[in-house]
Short mmCIF file of C-alpha atoms in Angstrom, two decimals:
data_model
loop_
_atom_site.label_atom_id
_atom_site.label_comp_id
_atom_site.label_asym_id
_atom_site.label_seq_id
_atom_site.Cartn_x
_atom_site.Cartn_y
_atom_site.Cartn_z
CA MET A 1337 17.87 24.49 72.49
CA ARG A 1338 15.04 26.80 73.56
CA SER A 1339 13.03 25.72 70.52
CA ASP A 1340 12.89 22.16 71.84
CA ALA A 1341 9.90 23.48 73.79
CA VAL A 1342 7.91 23.46 70.52
CA LYS A 1343 9.55 20.68 68.51
CA LYS A 1344 10.81 17.80 70.69
CA GLY A 1345 8.86 14.94 72.24
CA ILE A 1346 5.53 13.26 71.56
CA SER A 1347 3.65 15.99 73.43
CA LYS A 1348 4.82 18.57 70.87
CA ALA A 1349 3.20 16.78 67.94
CA PRO A 1350 0.49 19.51 67.66
CA ALA A 1351 3.11 22.27 67.44
CA ARG A 1352 5.14 20.25 64.93
CA SER A 1353 2.00 19.72 62.88
CA LEU A 1354 1.47 23.46 62.63
CA LEU A 1355 5.12 24.02 61.79
CA ARG A 1356 4.85 21.42 59.02
CA ALA A 1357 2.10 23.63 57.57
CA ASP A 1358 4.82 26.31 57.31
CA GLY A 1359 6.82 23.93 55.09
CA LEU A 1360 9.10 22.35 57.71
CA ASP A 1361 10.10 18.69 57.50
CA ASP A 1362 11.85 16.26 59.85
CA SER A 1363 15.31 17.68 59.14
CA ASP A 1364 14.26 21.17 60.24
CA PHE A 1365 13.40 20.04 63.75
CA ASP A 1366 17.08 19.46 64.51
CA LYS A 1367 18.07 23.02 63.48
CA PRO A 1368 18.17 26.21 65.56
CA PHE A 1369 15.02 28.27 65.04
CA ILE A 1370 16.07 31.83 64.23
CA GLY A 1371 13.65 34.75 64.08
CA ILE A 1372 14.06 37.71 61.76
CA ALA A 1373 12.24 40.81 63.04
CA ASN A 1374 11.73 42.78 59.83
CA SER A 1375 10.50 46.38 60.07
CA TRP A 1376 9.86 46.62 56.32
CA ASN A 1377 7.01 48.77 55.10
CA ASP A 1378 6.50 50.93 52.03
CA ILE A 1379 5.69 54.12 53.97
CA VAL A 1380 9.09 54.79 55.51
CA PRO A 1381 11.88 55.41 52.94
CA GLY A 1382 14.41 54.00 55.37
CA HIS A 1383 12.55 50.68 55.34
CA ILE A 1384 11.37 50.11 51.78
CA HIS A 1385 14.44 48.00 50.96
CA LEU A 1386 14.52 45.87 54.10
CA ASN A 1387 12.91 42.81 52.51
CA ALA A 1388 16.07 42.39 50.45
CA LEU A 1389 18.15 42.48 53.64
CA ALA A 1390 15.79 40.00 55.29
CA GLU A 1391 16.29 37.62 52.39
CA ALA A 1392 20.07 37.98 52.70
CA VAL A 1393 19.85 37.25 56.43
CA ARG A 1394 17.70 34.20 55.64
CA GLU A 1395 20.34 32.94 53.23
CA GLY A 1396 23.05 33.33 55.85
CA ILE A 1397 20.98 31.49 58.47
CA ILE A 1398 20.30 28.59 56.09
CA GLU A 1399 23.97 28.40 55.06
CA ALA A 1400 24.98 28.11 58.73
CA GLY A 1401 22.44 25.36 59.44
CA GLY A 1402 19.58 27.32 60.98
CA ARG A 1403 15.87 27.56 60.16
CA PRO A 1404 14.74 31.17 59.66
CA PHE A 1405 11.31 32.61 60.43
CA VAL A 1406 10.43 36.18 59.42
CA PHE A 1407 7.95 38.34 61.31
CA GLY A 1408 7.03 41.99 61.02
CA VAL A 1409 7.22 44.92 63.42
CA PRO A 1410 5.94 48.49 62.96
CA ALA A 1411 7.99 51.54 62.10
CA VAL A 1412 7.07 55.25 62.16
CA CYS A 1413 8.72 57.79 59.86
CA ASP A 1414 9.33 60.77 62.12
CA GLY A 1415 9.62 63.13 59.16
CA ILE A 1416 6.16 62.18 57.91
CA ALA A 1417 4.72 62.15 61.45
CA MET A 1418 6.21 65.56 62.30
CA GLY A 1419 3.94 68.43 63.18
CA HIS A 1420 0.65 66.56 63.68
CA LYS A 1421 -0.93 64.02 66.02
CA GLY A 1422 1.15 61.23 64.54
CA MET A 1423 4.34 62.49 66.20
CA ARG A 1424 2.84 61.65 69.60
CA TYR A 1425 3.06 58.00 68.57
CA SER A 1426 6.72 58.00 67.53
CA LEU A 1427 8.47 57.55 70.88
CA ILE A 1428 5.59 55.35 72.03
CA SER A 1429 6.42 53.05 69.10
CA ARG A 1430 9.84 52.31 70.62
CA ASP A 1431 8.19 50.35 73.41
CA VAL A 1432 5.55 48.84 71.13
CA ILE A 1433 8.34 47.53 68.86
CA SER A 1434 10.23 46.15 71.83
CA ASP A 1435 7.10 44.38 73.04
CA CYS A 1436 6.35 43.01 69.55
CA CYS A 1437 9.81 41.44 69.35
CA GLU A 1438 9.47 39.94 72.82
CA VAL A 1439 6.03 38.52 72.04
CA MET A 1440 7.21 36.84 68.84
CA VAL A 1441 10.55 35.52 70.11
CA GLU A 1442 9.25 34.26 73.44
CA GLY A 1443 5.86 33.17 72.11
CA HIS A 1444 7.51 30.81 69.64
CA ALA A 1445 10.52 29.75 71.75
CA LEU A 1446 13.01 30.95 69.15
CA ASP A 1447 16.66 30.10 69.77
CA GLY A 1448 17.92 33.44 68.48
CA TRP A 1449 16.89 36.40 66.38
CA VAL A 1450 18.10 39.15 64.08
CA GLY A 1451 16.50 42.59 64.14
CA ILE A 1452 16.38 44.31 60.74
CA SER A 1453 15.92 47.96 61.53
CA ASN A 1454 16.73 51.45 60.38
CA CYS A 1455 14.77 54.40 61.68
CA ASP A 1456 14.66 56.29 64.91
CA LYS A 1457 12.65 54.18 67.38
CA VAL A 1458 12.97 50.77 65.74
CA THR A 1459 16.65 50.23 66.50
CA PRO A 1460 16.41 51.23 70.19
CA GLY A 1461 13.18 49.24 70.55
CA MET A 1462 14.88 46.12 69.23
CA LEU A 1463 17.92 46.70 71.44
CA MET A 1464 15.66 47.02 74.48
CA ALA A 1465 14.08 43.67 73.64
CA MET A 1466 17.54 42.12 73.18
CA GLY A 1467 18.60 43.17 76.66
CA ARG A 1468 15.33 42.27 78.33
CA MET A 1469 14.99 38.76 76.84
CA ASN A 1470 18.72 37.96 76.74
CA VAL A 1471 18.18 35.54 73.85
CA PRO A 1472 21.06 35.38 71.32
CA GLY A 1473 20.60 38.22 68.87
CA LEU A 1474 22.13 40.95 66.75
CA ILE A 1475 20.91 43.81 64.59
CA VAL A 1476 21.25 44.76 60.92
CA THR A 1477 20.60 48.47 60.38
CA GLY A 1478 19.39 49.33 56.89
CA GLY A 1479 21.73 52.20 56.06
CA ALA A 1480 21.46 55.84 55.03
CA MET A 1481 20.28 57.20 51.70
CA GLU A 1482 22.56 59.16 49.42
CA PRO A 1483 22.55 62.85 50.31
CA GLY A 1484 20.63 65.22 48.12
CA LYS A 1485 22.72 67.74 46.24
CA ASP A 1486 22.61 71.47 45.65
CA GLY A 1487 25.76 71.88 43.59
CA ASP A 1488 28.54 70.63 45.85
CA LYS A 1489 26.44 71.12 48.98
CA ASN A 1490 24.82 68.18 50.79
CA MET A 1491 21.06 68.33 51.40
CA ASP A 1492 18.66 66.24 53.46
CA LEU A 1493 15.29 66.50 55.21
CA GLN A 1494 16.62 69.31 57.41
CA SER A 1495 17.09 71.36 54.21
CA VAL A 1496 13.38 71.11 53.43
CA PHE A 1497 12.22 72.19 56.87
CA GLU A 1498 14.61 75.14 56.81
CA ALA A 1499 13.44 76.08 53.30
CA VAL A 1500 9.89 76.34 54.67
CA GLY A 1501 11.22 78.72 57.32
CA ALA A 1502 13.02 80.80 54.72
CA TYR A 1503 9.84 80.96 52.63
CA SER A 1504 7.81 82.13 55.64
CA ALA A 1505 10.29 84.97 56.09
CA GLY A 1506 10.04 85.94 52.42
CA LEU A 1507 13.63 84.92 51.75
CA ILE A 1508 12.91 82.38 49.01
CA SER A 1509 10.05 81.59 46.61
CA GLU A 1510 7.59 78.72 46.68
CA SER A 1511 9.26 77.28 43.59
CA ALA A 1512 12.59 77.30 45.43
CA VAL A 1513 11.00 75.30 48.26
CA LYS A 1514 9.66 72.82 45.68
CA LYS A 1515 13.15 72.42 44.21
CA VAL A 1516 14.57 71.57 47.63
CA GLU A 1517 11.63 69.27 48.37
CA CYS A 1518 12.26 67.27 45.21
CA SER A 1519 16.03 67.01 45.68
CA ALA A 1520 16.73 66.56 49.38
CA CYS A 1521 15.71 62.89 49.82
CA PRO A 1522 16.72 61.17 46.57
CA GLU A 1523 16.26 57.47 47.36
CA MET A 1524 15.73 54.64 49.85
CA GLY A 1525 17.49 54.70 53.19
CA SER A 1526 17.45 56.69 56.39
CA CYS A 1527 18.00 60.45 56.15
CA SER A 1528 21.58 61.11 55.14
CA GLY A 1529 22.79 63.24 58.07
CA LEU A 1530 23.79 62.19 61.55
CA PHE A 1531 20.22 62.30 62.76
CA THR A 1532 18.69 59.80 65.18
CA ALA A 1533 18.44 56.81 62.83
CA ASN A 1534 22.09 56.90 61.82
CA THR A 1535 23.24 57.84 65.31
CA MET A 1536 21.50 54.76 66.70
CA ALA A 1537 23.05 52.61 63.97
CA CYS A 1538 26.43 53.86 65.18
CA MET A 1539 25.45 53.19 68.80
CA THR A 1540 24.44 49.63 67.89
CA GLU A 1541 27.80 48.92 66.27
CA ALA A 1542 29.64 50.63 69.14
CA LEU A 1543 27.74 48.43 71.63
CA GLY A 1544 28.93 45.39 69.70
CA MET A 1545 25.44 44.39 68.56
CA SER A 1546 25.94 44.64 64.79
CA VAL A 1547 28.75 43.40 62.59
CA THR A 1548 31.67 45.65 61.72
CA GLY A 1549 30.90 48.32 59.12
CA CYS A 1550 27.12 48.01 59.30
CA ALA A 1551 26.37 51.43 60.78
CA THR A 1552 27.55 53.71 57.98
CA CYS A 1553 27.23 51.39 54.96
CA LEU A 1554 24.65 53.08 52.73
CA ALA A 1555 21.31 51.46 51.87
CA ASP A 1556 22.18 51.15 48.18
CA ASP A 1557 25.69 49.78 48.78
CA VAL A 1558 26.10 46.14 47.69
CA ARG A 1559 28.14 45.62 50.87
CA LYS A 1560 24.93 45.95 52.87
CA LEU A 1561 23.64 42.63 51.47
CA SER A 1562 26.94 40.97 52.37
CA ILE A 1563 26.68 42.38 55.89
CA ALA A 1564 23.14 41.02 56.19
CA ARG A 1565 24.23 37.59 54.97
CA GLU A 1566 27.19 37.59 57.37
CA SER A 1567 24.80 38.51 60.18
CA GLY A 1568 22.62 35.51 59.35
CA ARG A 1569 25.59 33.18 59.55
CA ARG A 1570 26.83 34.81 62.73
CA ILE A 1571 23.57 34.49 64.67
CA VAL A 1572 23.54 30.72 64.15
CA GLU A 1573 27.08 30.51 65.48
CA MET A 1574 26.08 32.64 68.48
CA VAL A 1575 23.17 30.30 69.21
CA LYS A 1576 25.38 27.24 68.97
CA LYS A 1577 27.88 28.83 71.39
CA ASN A 1578 25.08 30.25 73.58
CA ILE A 1579 26.41 33.82 73.29
CA LYS A 1580 23.71 36.13 74.63
CA PRO A 1581 23.32 39.91 74.49
CA ARG A 1582 24.29 40.36 78.14
CA ASP A 1583 27.46 38.37 77.46
CA ILE A 1584 28.38 41.08 74.96
CA VAL A 1585 26.95 44.31 76.37
CA SER A 1586 27.99 45.63 79.79
CA ARG A 1587 28.05 49.01 81.49
CA GLU A 1588 31.51 49.51 79.94
CA SER A 1589 29.95 48.91 76.52
CA PHE A 1590 27.43 51.68 77.16
CA LEU A 1591 30.14 54.06 78.34
CA ASN A 1592 32.06 53.27 75.12
CA ALA A 1593 28.94 53.99 73.07
CA ILE A 1594 28.39 57.32 74.84
CA MET A 1595 32.01 58.22 74.12
CA VAL A 1596 31.49 57.43 70.43
CA ASP A 1597 28.27 59.46 70.51
CA MET A 1598 30.08 62.47 71.94
CA ALA A 1599 32.93 62.11 69.44
CA ILE A 1600 30.68 62.06 66.39
CA GLY A 1601 28.10 64.58 67.65
CA GLY A 1602 25.06 62.32 67.56
CA SER A 1603 21.39 63.09 68.10
CA THR A 1604 20.16 64.26 71.50
CA ASN A 1605 17.68 61.37 71.31
CA THR A 1606 20.50 59.07 72.43
CA ALA A 1607 20.05 60.67 75.85
CA LEU A 1608 16.63 58.99 75.87
CA HIS A 1609 17.47 55.75 74.12
CA LEU A 1610 20.78 54.67 75.68
CA PRO A 1611 19.52 55.08 79.28
CA ALA A 1612 16.35 53.12 78.41
CA ILE A 1613 18.29 50.37 76.63
CA SER A 1614 20.81 50.17 79.46
CA LYS A 1615 18.02 49.55 81.97
CA ASP A 1616 16.85 46.55 79.98
CA PHE A 1617 20.42 45.25 79.92
CA GLY A 1618 20.59 45.59 83.69
CA CYS A 1619 23.43 48.15 83.75
CA PRO A 1620 21.88 51.65 83.80
CA VAL A 1621 23.61 54.78 82.55
CA THR A 1622 22.38 58.31 83.30
CA LEU A 1623 22.56 61.86 82.01
CA ASP A 1624 25.45 62.43 84.40
CA ASP A 1625 27.42 59.81 82.46
CA PHE A 1626 26.67 61.67 79.24
CA ASP A 1627 27.87 64.99 80.60
CA ARG A 1628 31.00 63.58 82.24
CA ILE A 1629 32.05 61.76 79.08
CA SER A 1630 31.19 64.77 76.90
CA ARG A 1631 33.57 66.97 78.90
CA GLU A 1632 36.35 64.41 78.33
CA THR A 1633 35.74 63.55 74.66
CA PRO A 1634 36.56 65.86 71.73
CA HIS A 1635 34.10 66.20 68.86
CA ILE A 1636 36.11 64.81 65.94
CA THR A 1637 33.76 65.08 62.96
CA SER A 1638 31.22 67.59 61.67
CA LEU A 1639 28.22 65.91 60.11
CA ARG A 1640 24.88 67.46 59.35
CA PRO A 1641 22.94 69.00 61.01
CA GLY A 1642 25.86 70.81 62.66
CA GLY A 1643 28.38 70.53 59.83
CA PRO A 1644 28.74 69.95 56.10
CA TYR A 1645 29.33 66.19 55.91
CA SER A 1646 26.90 63.29 55.43
CA ILE A 1647 26.96 59.67 56.54
CA LYS A 1648 28.33 58.83 53.10
CA ASP A 1649 31.35 61.03 53.84
CA MET A 1650 31.83 59.37 57.22
CA ASP A 1651 31.67 55.93 55.63
CA ALA A 1652 34.24 56.89 53.00
CA ALA A 1653 36.49 58.13 55.82
CA GLY A 1654 36.44 54.68 57.44
CA GLY A 1655 33.06 54.62 59.18
CA LEU A 1656 32.51 53.62 62.78
CA PRO A 1657 35.63 51.36 62.83
CA ALA A 1658 37.78 54.41 62.04
CA VAL A 1659 36.12 56.33 64.88
CA LEU A 1660 36.97 53.43 67.20
CA ASN A 1661 40.56 53.59 65.95
CA ILE A 1662 40.78 57.27 66.92
CA LEU A 1663 39.33 56.53 70.36
CA LYS A 1664 41.14 53.23 70.91
CA ASP A 1665 43.26 54.43 73.84
CA LYS A 1666 40.17 55.73 75.64
CA LEU A 1667 37.82 52.77 75.09
CA SER A 1668 37.24 49.86 77.45
CA ASP A 1669 38.02 46.54 75.75
CA VAL A 1670 34.75 44.64 75.59
CA PRO A 1671 33.38 41.83 73.38
CA THR A 1672 31.21 42.25 70.29
CA CYS A 1673 28.84 40.01 68.36
CA THR A 1674 31.56 39.50 65.73
CA GLY A 1675 33.72 37.39 68.04
CA LYS A 1676 36.32 40.15 68.12
CA SER A 1677 36.77 42.64 70.92
CA ILE A 1678 36.16 46.33 70.39
CA SER A 1679 39.91 46.96 70.73
CA GLN A 1680 40.69 44.42 68.02
CA ILE A 1681 38.24 46.11 65.65
CA ALA A 1682 39.71 49.52 66.50
CA SER A 1683 43.28 48.33 65.87
CA GLU A 1684 42.45 46.57 62.60
CA ASN A 1685 40.96 49.69 60.99
CA GLU A 1686 42.23 53.16 60.15
CA VAL A 1687 41.08 56.63 59.20
CA LEU A 1688 40.90 57.10 55.43
CA ASP A 1689 40.15 60.84 55.43
CA SER A 1690 41.43 62.92 58.34
CA SER A 1691 39.56 66.00 57.15
CA VAL A 1692 36.25 64.24 57.91
CA LEU A 1693 37.43 62.24 60.94
CA ARG A 1694 40.00 64.33 62.73
CA PRO A 1695 42.54 63.16 65.33
CA LEU A 1696 41.92 63.86 69.01
CA ASP A 1697 44.49 66.64 69.06
CA ASN A 1698 42.78 68.53 66.24
CA PRO A 1699 39.02 68.19 66.87
CA PHE A 1700 36.20 70.33 65.57
CA HIS A 1701 35.28 71.07 69.21
CA LYS A 1702 37.12 70.37 72.43
CA GLU A 1703 34.06 68.79 74.03
CA GLY A 1704 31.57 66.18 72.85
CA GLY A 1705 28.36 66.71 70.95
CA ILE A 1706 25.86 66.79 73.84
CA ALA A 1707 25.78 68.92 76.98
CA VAL A 1708 23.50 68.33 79.96
CA LEU A 1709 22.19 71.53 81.53
CA LYS A 1710 20.67 71.85 84.99
CA GLY A 1711 19.30 74.70 87.06
CA ASN A 1712 16.08 75.96 88.57
CA LEU A 1713 14.35 75.46 85.21
CA ALA A 1714 15.60 71.87 84.81
CA PRO A 1715 16.47 70.42 88.23
CA GLU A 1716 16.71 66.88 86.82
CA GLY A 1717 18.43 67.96 83.63
CA SER A 1718 17.98 68.96 79.99
CA VAL A 1719 20.02 68.28 76.86
CA VAL A 1720 21.40 70.33 73.99
CA LYS A 1721 23.40 69.33 70.93
CA GLN A 1722 26.18 71.81 71.66
CA SER A 1723 28.16 70.81 68.57
CA ALA A 1724 25.32 72.29 66.45
CA VAL A 1725 25.01 75.57 68.39
CA ASN A 1726 26.34 78.84 66.99
CA PRO A 1727 29.24 80.01 69.21
CA GLN A 1728 27.46 83.27 70.05
CA MET A 1729 24.50 81.26 71.40
CA MET A 1730 26.58 79.23 73.87
CA VAL A 1731 25.82 81.86 76.51
CA PHE A 1732 22.46 83.54 75.98
CA SER A 1733 19.84 85.46 77.92
CA GLY A 1734 16.44 86.39 76.58
CA LYS A 1735 12.78 87.00 77.28
CA ALA A 1736 10.42 84.04 77.33
CA LYS A 1737 7.57 83.63 74.89
CA VAL A 1738 5.56 80.72 76.20
CA PHE A 1739 3.44 78.19 74.30
CA ASP A 1740 1.54 75.17 75.56
CA SER A 1741 1.89 73.26 72.30
CA GLU A 1742 4.32 72.90 69.42
CA ASN A 1743 1.75 73.99 66.83
CA ASP A 1744 1.07 77.28 68.63
CA ALA A 1745 4.80 77.99 68.73
CA SER A 1746 5.25 77.14 65.04
CA ASP A 1747 2.37 79.42 64.08
CA ALA A 1748 3.95 82.26 66.05
CA ILE A 1749 7.33 81.75 64.41
CA MET A 1750 5.81 81.54 60.92
CA SER A 1751 3.85 84.75 61.47
CA GLY A 1752 6.90 86.73 62.60
CA LYS A 1753 5.93 87.04 66.27
CA ILE A 1754 9.29 85.63 67.39
CA VAL A 1755 12.14 88.12 67.15
CA SER A 1756 15.81 88.34 67.98
CA GLY A 1757 16.43 87.98 71.72
CA ASP A 1758 13.45 85.74 72.41
CA VAL A 1759 13.50 82.37 74.15
CA VAL A 1760 10.67 80.23 72.81
CA VAL A 1761 9.30 77.99 75.57
CA ILE A 1762 7.24 74.98 74.46
CA ARG A 1763 5.77 72.92 77.28
CA TYR A 1764 3.24 70.15 77.93
CA GLU A 1765 5.02 68.18 75.19
CA GLY A 1766 6.86 65.80 77.54
CA PRO A 1767 6.47 62.02 77.85
CA LYS A 1768 3.29 62.28 79.94
CA GLY A 1769 2.01 65.68 78.92
CA ALA A 1770 1.90 65.30 75.14
CA PRO A 1771 1.81 62.31 75.66
CA GLY A 1772 4.67 60.74 73.73
CA MET A 1773 7.28 63.53 73.86
CA PRO A 1774 7.03 64.59 70.18
CA GLU A 1775 10.03 65.73 68.18
CA MET A 1776 10.12 69.36 67.13
CA LEU A 1777 12.08 69.79 63.94
CA SER A 1778 9.49 72.21 62.61
CA PRO A 1779 9.95 75.10 65.11
CA THR A 1780 13.73 74.74 65.29
CA SER A 1781 14.02 74.69 61.50
CA LEU A 1782 11.64 77.62 61.14
CA ILE A 1783 13.83 79.63 63.51
CA VAL A 1784 16.96 78.79 61.51
CA GLY A 1785 15.22 79.24 58.16
CA ARG A 1786 14.04 82.71 59.14
CA GLY A 1787 17.61 83.74 59.93
CA LEU A 1788 17.15 83.68 63.71
CA GLY A 1789 19.35 80.69 64.51
CA ASP A 1790 22.00 82.84 66.16
CA SER A 1791 19.64 85.09 68.12
CA VAL A 1792 16.66 83.00 69.31
CA ALA A 1793 16.75 80.02 71.69
CA LEU A 1794 14.13 77.35 72.23
CA ILE A 1795 13.55 75.22 75.32
CA THR A 1796 11.03 72.44 75.75
CA ASP A 1797 10.05 69.45 77.85
CA GLY A 1798 9.60 67.68 74.52
CA ARG A 1799 12.46 66.54 72.34
CA PHE A 1800 14.10 67.35 69.03
CA SER A 1801 14.75 65.58 65.80
CA GLY A 1802 18.36 64.59 65.29
CA ALA A 1803 18.23 67.09 62.42
CA SER A 1804 17.63 70.04 64.76
CA ARG A 1805 20.36 72.60 65.25
CA GLY A 1806 20.82 75.92 67.00
CA GLY A 1807 20.07 76.93 70.58
CA ALA A 1808 17.52 74.17 71.07
CA ILE A 1809 17.35 72.68 74.57
CA GLY A 1810 15.07 69.71 75.10
CA HIS A 1811 14.10 67.03 77.63
CA VAL A 1812 13.61 69.73 80.31
CA SER A 1813 12.84 67.68 83.41
CA PRO A 1814 10.61 67.46 85.33
CA GLU A 1815 8.13 68.18 82.55
CA ALA A 1816 5.30 70.69 82.90
CA TYR A 1817 2.61 68.02 83.18
CA ALA A 1818 4.44 66.56 86.20
CA GLY A 1819 4.65 69.97 87.89
CA GLY A 1820 8.14 70.87 86.69
CA PRO A 1821 9.35 74.50 86.93
CA ILE A 1822 8.89 74.99 83.19
CA ALA A 1823 5.14 75.12 83.95
CA ALA A 1824 5.72 78.29 86.01
CA VAL A 1825 7.37 80.32 83.24
CA ARG A 1826 5.42 83.31 81.93
CA ASP A 1827 5.83 85.59 78.93
CA GLY A 1828 8.55 88.13 79.64
CA ASP A 1829 10.47 86.10 82.23
CA THR A 1830 14.22 86.22 81.70
CA ILE A 1831 15.80 82.87 80.86
CA GLU A 1832 19.55 82.41 81.17
CA ILE A 1833 21.40 79.73 79.20
CA ASP A 1834 25.06 78.98 79.84
CA ILE A 1835 26.09 75.85 77.94
CA PRO A 1836 29.79 75.87 78.95
CA ALA A 1837 28.74 76.13 82.62
CA ARG A 1838 25.89 73.62 82.05
CA LYS A 1839 23.26 76.01 83.44
CA LEU A 1840 19.61 76.63 82.53
CA ASN A 1841 17.79 79.08 84.79
CA VAL A 1842 14.81 81.39 84.87
CA LYS A 1843 15.32 84.61 86.86
CA LEU A 1844 12.76 83.79 89.53
CA SER A 1845 13.19 82.97 93.19
CA ASP A 1846 12.47 79.46 94.38
CA GLN A 1847 9.51 80.84 96.34
CA GLU A 1848 8.06 82.58 93.27
CA ILE A 1849 8.32 79.35 91.26
CA LYS A 1850 6.65 77.43 94.09
CA ASP A 1851 3.85 79.99 94.40
CA ARG A 1852 3.17 79.99 90.67
CA LEU A 1853 3.15 76.19 90.45
CA SER A 1854 0.63 75.98 93.30
CA ARG A 1855 -1.87 77.93 91.19
CA ILE A 1856 -1.37 76.09 87.89
CA LYS A 1857 -3.78 73.55 86.46
CA PRO A 1858 -1.94 71.28 83.99
CA VAL A 1859 -3.00 71.26 80.35
CA GLU A 1860 -4.98 68.08 79.76
CA ARG A 1861 -5.25 66.37 76.40
CA GLU A 1862 -7.72 63.58 75.87
CA VAL A 1863 -5.94 60.27 75.40
CA THR A 1864 -7.13 56.82 74.42
CA GLY A 1865 -5.63 53.43 73.67
CA VAL A 1866 -1.87 53.14 73.61
CA GLN A 1867 -1.41 56.81 74.56
CA LYS A 1868 -3.45 56.31 77.72
CA LYS A 1869 -1.38 53.29 78.74
CA TYR A 1870 1.83 55.15 77.95
CA ARG A 1871 0.94 58.19 80.07
CA MET A 1872 0.23 55.92 83.04
CA LEU A 1873 3.55 54.07 82.83
CA VAL A 1874 6.20 56.37 81.38
CA SER A 1875 8.94 58.03 83.43
CA GLY A 1876 10.45 61.47 82.78
CA GLY A 1877 12.73 62.52 79.96
CA ALA A 1878 15.79 62.59 82.24
CA ASP A 1879 15.13 58.91 82.95
CA GLY A 1880 14.94 57.91 79.29
CA ALA A 1881 11.12 58.05 79.10
CA TYR A 1882 11.25 54.47 80.30
CA LEU A 1883 8.23 52.27 81.01
CA GLY A 1884 9.36 51.00 84.40
#
């Protein structure tokens, strides 16, 4: 076992002495050492219950004959970080989390580990570490909260942001905003729509890196503790059989996950996370894979932000296993951490509500959730959640109103300076330029809340929350800070968006773009510490904002 490096032989007496201070005795030194990376904190509502899951994982490890060790990793709540300096740390935290897991697992020669995760950057960060270290491991995602309710209508964090937009337009009162604020997020768990946290939980299960049913089981569901306990037992078995992440996850696994992503209409952030994770697993996927699979995969459910349903509804309809059942004839048969293949799991489960999870011949949309647009404004690509775009916005042309920061754009929207027919351009918010590629739920929600969701588009070299909807196109690459064409756009330029044709262009000649770029001095923001390191190392959005 790997842990023999700290527990076997006379020369390891000092290490054993320290481990005895942890409460170990002679019998423990013959057991697999299993780490539990626990992202619990009492800031993030998706993480406040994770200690209970960690304890259940511990119990499972002990039952199976292992010796558990718990360590902590950070987690950022994107909703709380949104709209201020803190959001520049969110995507950065993905790589910090990955490094923390690597440091603890490798530093203590652990034989295997379980990542207990939930929110947006924690799950992909842990998956990146799994692929990079290739030490036996699996993930327990913490589950979604119950949706808030407004009568029979589901609410979530998106509802609050859009209420602020409606208030700014004089459509609702301050007391109405307060009512939404107090009702939208009723309890522990990740936000209840198919935003980034829950999308990545689904991607983890689709990749075969969490046990069956984990992705959509709600945080307050007693089944979640059983899943955690089962995961603890399973990791010990994986260690004993030397089953490693790269034995489970292959390029075919990633292509399966992208297909699931397109079918359920997941967050555009998967176009950052899956490419980055795939690099650490040694089998890269690209935006071209996303677009190809999206064209071939119908969108079979309609969860918020694009539709009415919540994760709770998806779970009641059969969860991720039911989605696999619908896609079973299109999926590659690959292994999973459960010991069963993905095809076995698909065949053993069924759809329990075909109004929520529709068959392939009766989808909500003929194509998948994400489209990749290219053109003279995004030569390397950009992404849009097409399943959440109003049909009349699928082809759109408008005049640019350009902002060099998210806050300036939000102020303009709030004050009524953005009107029907505009294309809001937000730049210098990319991986290097921000730095950290902040999410922009505020401006997209303000646009929708002010009743402009079907007449105003937004493009950015930053990214969007999984809760964003409407004509919001992100990850425009190359970014402005790196000299991308988006830096050349001026107020009044005509921008043409054609999602079915996968085009994003500004009506300028190549020479005019080149001439403008030659005269531009990039916006510089002072950076220190982790932001400074990140800016030096990070690649572009089209490459997954990967630290190569």
